[in-house]
mmCIF file with all atom_site columns, C-alpha atoms in Angstrom:
data_model
loop_
_atom_site.group_PDB
_atom_site.id
_atom_site.type_symbol
_atom_site.label_atom_id
_atom_site.label_alt_id
_atom_site.label_comp_id
_atom_site.label_asym_id
_atom_site.label_entity_id
_atom_site.label_seq_id
_atom_site.pdbx_PDB_ins_code
_atom_site.Cartn_x
_atom_site.Cartn_y
_atom_site.Cartn_z
_atom_site.occupancy
_atom_site.B_iso_or_equiv
_atom_site.pdbx_formal_charge
_atom_site.auth_seq_id
_atom_site.auth_comp_id
_atom_site.auth_asym_id
_atom_site.auth_atom_id
_atom_site.pdbx_PDB_model_num
ATOM 1   C CA . MET D 1 1   ? 65.193 144.363 60.222 1.00 30.00 ? 1079 MET D CA 1
ATOM 2   C CA . VAL D 1 2   ? 66.431 141.167 58.545 1.00 34.00 ? 1080 VAL D CA 1
ATOM 3   C CA . LYS D 1 3   ? 70.103 140.327 58.961 1.00 38.00 ? 1081 LYS D CA 1
ATOM 4   C CA . ALA D 1 4   ? 72.039 138.595 56.215 1.00 39.00 ? 1082 ALA D CA 1
ATOM 5   C CA . MET D 1 5   ? 72.744 134.935 56.816 1.00 44.00 ? 1083 MET D CA 1
ATOM 6   C CA . VAL D 1 6   ? 76.158 134.359 58.410 1.00 48.00 ? 1084 VAL D CA 1
ATOM 7   C CA . LYS D 1 7   ? 78.563 133.014 55.787 1.00 54.00 ? 1085 LYS D CA 1
ATOM 8   C CA . ASP D 1 8   ? 80.155 129.735 56.792 1.00 74.00 ? 1086 ASP D CA 1
ATOM 9   C CA . PRO D 1 9   ? 79.124 129.720 60.487 1.00 83.00 ? 1087 PRO D CA 1
ATOM 10  C CA . ILE D 1 10  ? 80.824 127.365 62.938 1.00 84.00 ? 1088 ILE D CA 1
ATOM 11  C CA . LEU D 1 11  ? 78.723 125.531 65.533 1.00 88.00 ? 1089 LEU D CA 1
ATOM 12  C CA . VAL D 1 12  ? 80.191 126.134 69.010 1.00 90.00 ? 1090 VAL D CA 1
ATOM 13  C CA . GLY D 1 13  ? 77.328 125.039 71.259 1.00 93.00 ? 1091 GLY D CA 1
ATOM 14  C CA . ARG D 1 14  ? 73.759 123.811 71.516 1.00 94.00 ? 1092 ARG D CA 1
ATOM 15  C CA . PHE D 1 15  ? 71.013 124.705 73.950 1.00 97.00 ? 1093 PHE D CA 1
ATOM 16  C CA . GLY D 1 16  ? 69.391 121.838 75.809 1.00 96.00 ? 1094 GLY D CA 1
ATOM 17  C CA . ALA D 1 17  ? 66.350 121.681 78.054 1.00 96.00 ? 1095 ALA D CA 1
ATOM 18  C CA . PRO D 1 18  ? 65.337 124.439 80.462 1.00 97.00 ? 1096 PRO D CA 1
ATOM 19  C CA . HIS D 1 19  ? 66.787 124.198 83.968 1.00 97.00 ? 1097 HIS D CA 1
ATOM 20  C CA . GLY D 1 20  ? 64.337 125.323 86.628 1.00 93.00 ? 1098 GLY D CA 1
ATOM 21  C CA . VAL D 1 21  ? 61.699 128.011 86.252 1.00 93.00 ? 1099 VAL D CA 1
ATOM 22  C CA . GLY D 1 22  ? 63.850 131.175 86.164 1.00 93.00 ? 1100 GLY D CA 1
ATOM 23  C CA . GLY D 1 23  ? 64.900 131.014 82.515 1.00 95.00 ? 1101 GLY D CA 1
ATOM 24  C CA . GLU D 1 24  ? 68.138 129.076 82.922 1.00 97.00 ? 1102 GLU D CA 1
ATOM 25  C CA . ILE D 1 25  ? 68.929 126.546 80.209 1.00 97.00 ? 1103 ILE D CA 1
ATOM 26  C CA . ARG D 1 26  ? 71.361 123.701 79.681 1.00 97.00 ? 1104 ARG D CA 1
ATOM 27  C CA . LEU D 1 27  ? 74.116 124.503 77.218 1.00 97.00 ? 1105 LEU D CA 1
ATOM 28  C CA . GLN D 1 28  ? 76.491 122.002 75.634 1.00 94.00 ? 1106 GLN D CA 1
ATOM 29  C CA . SER D 1 29  ? 79.787 123.528 74.534 1.00 92.00 ? 1107 SER D CA 1
ATOM 30  C CA . PHE D 1 30  ? 81.717 122.204 71.540 1.00 86.00 ? 1108 PHE D CA 1
ATOM 31  C CA . THR D 1 31  ? 84.709 124.498 72.052 1.00 84.00 ? 1109 THR D CA 1
ATOM 32  C CA . GLY D 1 32  ? 88.211 123.197 72.815 1.00 80.00 ? 1110 GLY D CA 1
ATOM 33  C CA . VAL D 1 33  ? 87.989 124.590 76.346 1.00 87.00 ? 1111 VAL D CA 1
ATOM 34  C CA . PRO D 1 34  ? 84.278 124.131 77.119 1.00 91.00 ? 1112 PRO D CA 1
ATOM 35  C CA . GLN D 1 35  ? 83.840 127.094 79.494 1.00 92.00 ? 1113 GLN D CA 1
ATOM 36  C CA . ALA D 1 36  ? 85.491 129.388 76.931 1.00 91.00 ? 1114 ALA D CA 1
ATOM 37  C CA . ILE D 1 37  ? 82.215 129.449 74.988 1.00 94.00 ? 1115 ILE D CA 1
ATOM 38  C CA . THR D 1 38  ? 81.535 132.730 76.814 1.00 93.00 ? 1116 THR D CA 1
ATOM 39  C CA . ASP D 1 39  ? 84.553 134.257 75.018 1.00 91.00 ? 1117 ASP D CA 1
ATOM 40  C CA . TYR D 1 40  ? 83.163 133.634 71.522 1.00 90.00 ? 1118 TYR D CA 1
ATOM 41  C CA . LYS D 1 41  ? 81.369 136.617 70.059 1.00 90.00 ? 1119 LYS D CA 1
ATOM 42  C CA . PRO D 1 42  ? 78.983 137.094 68.467 1.00 92.00 ? 1120 PRO D CA 1
ATOM 43  C CA . LEU D 1 43  ? 76.974 133.984 69.379 1.00 95.00 ? 1121 LEU D CA 1
ATOM 44  C CA . LEU D 1 44  ? 74.233 133.666 66.769 1.00 94.00 ? 1122 LEU D CA 1
ATOM 45  C CA . ASP D 1 45  ? 71.456 131.308 65.746 1.00 93.00 ? 1123 ASP D CA 1
ATOM 46  C CA . ALA D 1 46  ? 71.875 129.371 62.478 1.00 88.00 ? 1124 ALA D CA 1
ATOM 47  C CA . SER D 1 47  ? 70.348 132.156 60.401 1.00 89.00 ? 1125 SER D CA 1
ATOM 48  C CA . GLY D 1 48  ? 72.389 134.927 62.002 1.00 89.00 ? 1126 GLY D CA 1
ATOM 49  C CA . ALA D 1 49  ? 69.174 136.774 62.838 1.00 91.00 ? 1127 ALA D CA 1
ATOM 50  C CA . ARG D 1 50  ? 69.324 136.342 66.616 1.00 94.00 ? 1128 ARG D CA 1
ATOM 51  C CA . GLN D 1 51  ? 72.282 137.095 68.850 1.00 95.00 ? 1129 GLN D CA 1
ATOM 52  C CA . PHE D 1 52  ? 72.781 135.561 72.307 1.00 97.00 ? 1130 PHE D CA 1
ATOM 53  C CA . SER D 1 53  ? 74.732 136.846 75.284 1.00 96.00 ? 1131 SER D CA 1
ATOM 54  C CA . ILE D 1 54  ? 75.677 134.489 78.109 1.00 97.00 ? 1132 ILE D CA 1
ATOM 55  C CA . VAL D 1 55  ? 75.131 136.263 81.436 1.00 96.00 ? 1133 VAL D CA 1
ATOM 56  C CA . SER D 1 56  ? 76.313 133.390 83.646 1.00 96.00 ? 1134 SER D CA 1
ATOM 57  C CA . LEU D 1 57  ? 77.547 129.855 83.257 1.00 96.00 ? 1135 LEU D CA 1
ATOM 58  C CA . ARG D 1 58  ? 78.014 127.057 85.760 1.00 96.00 ? 1136 ARG D CA 1
ATOM 59  C CA . LEU D 1 59  ? 79.260 123.553 85.132 1.00 95.00 ? 1137 LEU D CA 1
ATOM 60  C CA . LEU D 1 60  ? 76.707 120.749 85.268 1.00 93.00 ? 1138 LEU D CA 1
ATOM 61  C CA . LYS D 1 61  ? 78.905 117.921 83.902 1.00 88.00 ? 1139 LYS D CA 1
ATOM 62  C CA . ASP D 1 62  ? 81.807 117.584 81.431 1.00 83.00 ? 1140 ASP D CA 1
ATOM 63  C CA . ASN D 1 63  ? 81.002 120.068 78.650 1.00 86.00 ? 1141 ASN D CA 1
ATOM 64  C CA . VAL D 1 64  ? 77.401 120.735 79.731 1.00 93.00 ? 1142 VAL D CA 1
ATOM 65  C CA . PHE D 1 65  ? 76.566 123.906 81.629 1.00 96.00 ? 1143 PHE D CA 1
ATOM 66  C CA . VAL D 1 66  ? 73.579 125.666 83.099 1.00 97.00 ? 1144 VAL D CA 1
ATOM 67  C CA . ALA D 1 67  ? 73.466 129.080 81.457 1.00 97.00 ? 1145 ALA D CA 1
ATOM 68  C CA . LYS D 1 68  ? 71.585 132.289 81.989 1.00 97.00 ? 1146 LYS D CA 1
ATOM 69  C CA . ILE D 1 69  ? 71.010 134.019 78.651 1.00 97.00 ? 1147 ILE D CA 1
ATOM 70  C CA . GLU D 1 70  ? 70.269 137.730 78.385 1.00 96.00 ? 1148 GLU D CA 1
ATOM 71  C CA . GLY D 1 71  ? 66.583 138.289 77.622 1.00 96.00 ? 1149 GLY D CA 1
ATOM 72  C CA . VAL D 1 72  ? 65.504 134.771 78.651 1.00 97.00 ? 1150 VAL D CA 1
ATOM 73  C CA . ALA D 1 73  ? 63.580 135.289 81.887 1.00 95.00 ? 1151 ALA D CA 1
ATOM 74  C CA . ASP D 1 74  ? 61.307 132.258 82.265 1.00 96.00 ? 1152 ASP D CA 1
ATOM 75  C CA . ARG D 1 75  ? 61.043 128.545 81.606 1.00 97.00 ? 1153 ARG D CA 1
ATOM 76  C CA . ALA D 1 76  ? 58.855 128.999 78.494 1.00 97.00 ? 1154 ALA D CA 1
ATOM 77  C CA . SER D 1 77  ? 61.419 131.321 76.886 1.00 96.00 ? 1155 SER D CA 1
ATOM 78  C CA . ALA D 1 78  ? 64.198 128.863 77.694 1.00 97.00 ? 1156 ALA D CA 1
ATOM 79  C CA . ALA D 1 79  ? 62.147 125.954 76.322 1.00 97.00 ? 1157 ALA D CA 1
ATOM 80  C CA . ALA D 1 80  ? 61.773 127.795 73.014 1.00 96.00 ? 1158 ALA D CA 1
ATOM 81  C CA . LEU D 1 81  ? 65.566 127.585 72.615 1.00 97.00 ? 1159 LEU D CA 1
ATOM 82  C CA . THR D 1 82  ? 65.810 123.810 73.183 1.00 96.00 ? 1160 THR D CA 1
ATOM 83  C CA . ASN D 1 83  ? 68.089 122.193 70.569 1.00 94.00 ? 1161 ASN D CA 1
ATOM 84  C CA . ALA D 1 84  ? 68.986 125.541 68.962 1.00 95.00 ? 1162 ALA D CA 1
ATOM 85  C CA . GLY D 1 85  ? 72.610 125.745 67.888 1.00 94.00 ? 1163 GLY D CA 1
ATOM 86  C CA . LEU D 1 86  ? 74.984 128.572 68.789 1.00 95.00 ? 1164 LEU D CA 1
ATOM 87  C CA . TYR D 1 87  ? 77.212 129.686 65.938 1.00 93.00 ? 1165 TYR D CA 1
ATOM 88  C CA . VAL D 1 88  ? 80.021 132.139 65.390 1.00 92.00 ? 1166 VAL D CA 1
ATOM 89  C CA . PRO D 1 89  ? 81.096 133.515 62.035 1.00 88.00 ? 1167 PRO D CA 1
ATOM 90  C CA . ARG D 1 90  ? 84.247 131.778 60.782 1.00 80.00 ? 1168 ARG D CA 1
ATOM 91  C CA . GLU D 1 91  ? 86.048 135.124 60.542 1.00 80.00 ? 1169 GLU D CA 1
ATOM 92  C CA . ALA D 1 92  ? 85.573 135.592 64.314 1.00 79.00 ? 1170 ALA D CA 1
ATOM 93  C CA . LEU D 1 93  ? 87.701 132.501 64.976 1.00 75.00 ? 1171 LEU D CA 1
ATOM 94  C CA . SER D 1 94  ? 91.444 132.128 64.912 1.00 71.00 ? 1172 SER D CA 1
ATOM 95  C CA . GLY D 1 95  ? 92.883 129.812 62.292 1.00 68.00 ? 1173 GLY D CA 1
ATOM 96  C CA . ALA D 1 96  ? 93.243 126.168 63.210 1.00 67.00 ? 1174 ALA D CA 1
ATOM 97  C CA . GLY D 1 97  ? 96.783 125.138 64.085 1.00 66.00 ? 1175 GLY D CA 1
ATOM 98  C CA . GLU D 1 98  ? 98.840 122.520 62.336 1.00 70.00 ? 1176 GLU D CA 1
ATOM 99  C CA . GLU D 1 99  ? 97.145 119.108 62.602 1.00 70.00 ? 1177 GLU D CA 1
ATOM 100 C CA . GLU D 1 100 ? 94.002 120.836 63.933 1.00 72.00 ? 1178 GLU D CA 1
ATOM 101 C CA . PHE D 1 101 ? 90.665 121.055 62.163 1.00 75.00 ? 1179 PHE D CA 1
ATOM 102 C CA . TYR D 1 102 ? 87.320 122.674 62.682 1.00 75.00 ? 1180 TYR D CA 1
ATOM 103 C CA . LEU D 1 103 ? 85.025 119.660 62.652 1.00 77.00 ? 1181 LEU D CA 1
ATOM 104 C CA . ALA D 1 104 ? 82.652 121.500 60.315 1.00 78.00 ? 1182 ALA D CA 1
ATOM 105 C CA . ASP D 1 105 ? 85.432 121.493 57.710 1.00 83.00 ? 1183 ASP D CA 1
ATOM 106 C CA . LEU D 1 106 ? 85.497 117.689 57.648 1.00 89.00 ? 1184 LEU D CA 1
ATOM 107 C CA . ILE D 1 107 ? 81.865 117.394 56.527 1.00 89.00 ? 1185 ILE D CA 1
ATOM 108 C CA . GLY D 1 108 ? 81.718 116.885 52.779 1.00 92.00 ? 1186 GLY D CA 1
ATOM 109 C CA . LEU D 1 109 ? 85.290 115.631 52.390 1.00 94.00 ? 1187 LEU D CA 1
ATOM 110 C CA . ALA D 1 110 ? 85.826 112.600 50.187 1.00 96.00 ? 1188 ALA D CA 1
ATOM 111 C CA . ALA D 1 111 ? 87.175 109.578 52.041 1.00 95.00 ? 1189 ALA D CA 1
ATOM 112 C CA . LEU D 1 112 ? 89.797 107.750 49.981 1.00 95.00 ? 1190 LEU D CA 1
ATOM 113 C CA . THR D 1 113 ? 91.654 104.516 50.653 1.00 94.00 ? 1191 THR D CA 1
ATOM 114 C CA . GLU D 1 114 ? 95.439 104.571 50.863 1.00 93.00 ? 1192 GLU D CA 1
ATOM 115 C CA . ALA D 1 115 ? 95.414 103.500 47.186 1.00 93.00 ? 1193 ALA D CA 1
ATOM 116 C CA . GLY D 1 116 ? 93.382 106.626 46.327 1.00 93.00 ? 1194 GLY D CA 1
ATOM 117 C CA . GLU D 1 117 ? 90.143 104.733 45.635 1.00 93.00 ? 1195 GLU D CA 1
ATOM 118 C CA . ALA D 1 118 ? 86.768 106.157 46.635 1.00 94.00 ? 1196 ALA D CA 1
ATOM 119 C CA . PHE D 1 119 ? 85.625 104.863 50.008 1.00 94.00 ? 1197 PHE D CA 1
ATOM 120 C CA . GLY D 1 120 ? 82.851 107.375 50.711 1.00 94.00 ? 1198 GLY D CA 1
ATOM 121 C CA . ARG D 1 121 ? 82.095 110.920 51.856 1.00 96.00 ? 1199 ARG D CA 1
ATOM 122 C CA . ILE D 1 122 ? 81.978 112.432 55.363 1.00 95.00 ? 1200 ILE D CA 1
ATOM 123 C CA . VAL D 1 123 ? 78.356 113.349 56.092 1.00 94.00 ? 1201 VAL D CA 1
ATOM 124 C CA . ASP D 1 124 ? 78.543 114.215 59.791 1.00 90.00 ? 1202 ASP D CA 1
ATOM 125 C CA . VAL D 1 125 ? 80.778 114.479 62.824 1.00 87.00 ? 1203 VAL D CA 1
ATOM 126 C CA . LEU D 1 126 ? 79.264 113.067 66.006 1.00 84.00 ? 1204 LEU D CA 1
ATOM 127 C CA . ASN D 1 127 ? 80.373 112.996 69.608 1.00 78.00 ? 1205 ASN D CA 1
ATOM 128 C CA . PHE D 1 128 ? 78.508 111.111 72.306 1.00 75.00 ? 1206 PHE D CA 1
ATOM 129 C CA . GLY D 1 129 ? 81.124 111.746 74.974 1.00 69.00 ? 1207 GLY D CA 1
ATOM 130 C CA . GLY D 1 130 ? 83.784 109.234 73.956 1.00 76.00 ? 1208 GLY D CA 1
ATOM 131 C CA . GLY D 1 131 ? 85.465 111.255 71.213 1.00 80.00 ? 1209 GLY D CA 1
ATOM 132 C CA . ASP D 1 132 ? 84.705 112.452 67.713 1.00 86.00 ? 1210 ASP D CA 1
ATOM 133 C CA . ILE D 1 133 ? 83.154 109.986 65.275 1.00 90.00 ? 1211 ILE D CA 1
ATOM 134 C CA . LEU D 1 134 ? 82.979 110.503 61.520 1.00 94.00 ? 1212 LEU D CA 1
ATOM 135 C CA . GLU D 1 135 ? 79.859 109.285 59.734 1.00 94.00 ? 1213 GLU D CA 1
ATOM 136 C CA . ILE D 1 136 ? 80.786 108.140 56.236 1.00 95.00 ? 1214 ILE D CA 1
ATOM 137 C CA . ALA D 1 137 ? 78.311 107.513 53.420 1.00 94.00 ? 1215 ALA D CA 1
ATOM 138 C CA . ARG D 1 138 ? 79.885 104.602 51.543 1.00 92.00 ? 1216 ARG D CA 1
ATOM 139 C CA . ALA D 1 139 ? 80.601 105.141 47.855 1.00 87.00 ? 1217 ALA D CA 1
ATOM 140 C CA . GLY D 1 140 ? 78.039 103.432 45.608 1.00 85.00 ? 1218 GLY D CA 1
ATOM 141 C CA . SER D 1 141 ? 75.917 102.289 48.550 1.00 86.00 ? 1219 SER D CA 1
ATOM 142 C CA . SER D 1 142 ? 73.188 103.487 50.883 1.00 89.00 ? 1220 SER D CA 1
ATOM 143 C CA . GLU D 1 143 ? 75.290 102.235 53.818 1.00 90.00 ? 1221 GLU D CA 1
ATOM 144 C CA . THR D 1 144 ? 76.874 104.609 56.310 1.00 92.00 ? 1222 THR D CA 1
ATOM 145 C CA . LEU D 1 145 ? 79.689 103.788 58.685 1.00 92.00 ? 1223 LEU D CA 1
ATOM 146 C CA . LEU D 1 146 ? 80.666 105.359 61.980 1.00 94.00 ? 1224 LEU D CA 1
ATOM 147 C CA . LEU D 1 147 ? 84.424 105.433 62.553 1.00 94.00 ? 1225 LEU D CA 1
ATOM 148 C CA . PRO D 1 148 ? 86.333 107.082 65.398 1.00 93.00 ? 1226 PRO D CA 1
ATOM 149 C CA . PHE D 1 149 ? 88.317 110.117 64.247 1.00 92.00 ? 1227 PHE D CA 1
ATOM 150 C CA . ARG D 1 150 ? 91.760 108.816 65.204 1.00 92.00 ? 1228 ARG D CA 1
ATOM 151 C CA . ARG D 1 151 ? 95.080 109.122 63.423 1.00 92.00 ? 1229 ARG D CA 1
ATOM 152 C CA . GLU D 1 152 ? 95.423 105.368 62.839 1.00 94.00 ? 1230 GLU D CA 1
ATOM 153 C CA . ILE D 1 153 ? 92.093 105.315 60.971 1.00 94.00 ? 1231 ILE D CA 1
ATOM 154 C CA . PHE D 1 154 ? 92.401 108.752 59.298 1.00 95.00 ? 1232 PHE D CA 1
ATOM 155 C CA . PRO D 1 155 ? 96.172 109.266 58.893 1.00 95.00 ? 1233 PRO D CA 1
ATOM 156 C CA . ARG D 1 156 ? 95.941 112.186 56.439 1.00 93.00 ? 1234 ARG D CA 1
ATOM 157 C CA . VAL D 1 157 ? 93.499 115.064 56.129 1.00 92.00 ? 1235 VAL D CA 1
ATOM 158 C CA . ASP D 1 158 ? 93.920 117.397 53.165 1.00 91.00 ? 1236 ASP D CA 1
ATOM 159 C CA . LEU D 1 159 ? 91.328 120.162 53.408 1.00 87.00 ? 1237 LEU D CA 1
ATOM 160 C CA . GLU D 1 160 ? 92.678 121.991 50.363 1.00 87.00 ? 1238 GLU D CA 1
ATOM 161 C CA . ALA D 1 161 ? 92.365 118.883 48.171 1.00 92.00 ? 1239 ALA D CA 1
ATOM 162 C CA . GLY D 1 162 ? 88.963 118.077 49.692 1.00 93.00 ? 1240 GLY D CA 1
ATOM 163 C CA . HIS D 1 163 ? 89.704 114.580 50.959 1.00 95.00 ? 1241 HIS D CA 1
ATOM 164 C CA . LEU D 1 164 ? 91.055 112.489 53.772 1.00 95.00 ? 1242 LEU D CA 1
ATOM 165 C CA . THR D 1 165 ? 92.649 109.058 53.815 1.00 96.00 ? 1243 THR D CA 1
ATOM 166 C CA . VAL D 1 166 ? 90.843 106.260 55.606 1.00 96.00 ? 1244 VAL D CA 1
ATOM 167 C CA . VAL D 1 167 ? 92.411 103.031 56.855 1.00 94.00 ? 1245 VAL D CA 1
ATOM 168 C CA . PRO D 1 168 ? 89.340 101.145 58.071 1.00 88.00 ? 1246 PRO D CA 1
ATOM 169 C CA . PRO D 1 169 ? 89.641 98.762  61.009 1.00 85.00 ? 1247 PRO D CA 1
ATOM 170 C CA . LEU D 1 170 ? 89.870 95.110  60.024 1.00 80.00 ? 1248 LEU D CA 1
ATOM 171 C CA . GLU D 1 171 ? 86.197 94.629  60.936 1.00 74.00 ? 1249 GLU D CA 1
ATOM 172 C CA . VAL D 1 172 ? 85.183 96.963  58.088 1.00 70.00 ? 1250 VAL D CA 1
ATOM 173 C CA . GLU D 1 173 ? 85.338 95.699  54.524 1.00 57.00 ? 1251 GLU D CA 1
ATOM 174 C CA . ALA D 1 174 ? 87.483 98.286  52.738 1.00 47.00 ? 1252 ALA D CA 1
ATOM 175 C CA . LYS D 1 175 ? 86.694 97.397  49.131 1.00 51.00 ? 1253 LYS D CA 1
ATOM 176 C CA . PRO D 1 176 ? 85.477 100.453 47.246 1.00 50.00 ? 1254 PRO D CA 1
ATOM 177 C CA . SER D 1 177 ? 82.112 100.088 45.538 1.00 50.00 ? 1255 SER D CA 1
ATOM 178 C CA . CYS D 1 178 ? 82.848 102.454 42.669 1.00 53.00 ? 1256 CYS D CA 1
ATOM 179 C CA . PRO D 1 179 ? 85.876 103.927 40.908 1.00 52.00 ? 1257 PRO D CA 1
ATOM 180 C CA . LYS D 1 180 ? 87.604 107.068 42.146 1.00 52.00 ? 1258 LYS D CA 1
ATOM 181 C CA . GLY D 1 181 ? 85.672 110.170 41.218 1.00 50.00 ? 1259 GLY D CA 1
#
């Protein structure tokens, strides 16, 4: 049976490398409270075709856990999941609070200067352990910039209007390459 693709899924975790020979696997959680990833249901692959159930979870470091997944009994089965994302349907999540955003909602937003001129477009949200970083494809250029997602750099986010305001650090040339559009 083929399941329909999940509409607008939200990435909440990603499997890493196998851990040992008994089917355990590393799991990085992207949830606000990392260990709460077990509370999100259903946990699905990107296509929505496969559902995962976390049997046990123990902390390895920060937001990385060693997980036992139902139906994954050996190292080879765990290895087959390496780098697979864990998603939940948007409708399974509560709404974001005021001044809160699902990071997935930032991707695709136009980045405008305080004067309303095109600066670029958000192409990805990254996090290497030091906080969220927005990757911006510069308007009229093949250049991308990585800027920390902090209020002083991104003072306004307007999801309904489809843009955010960027105040680049002094080290970044803030001249737009093309007119607003």
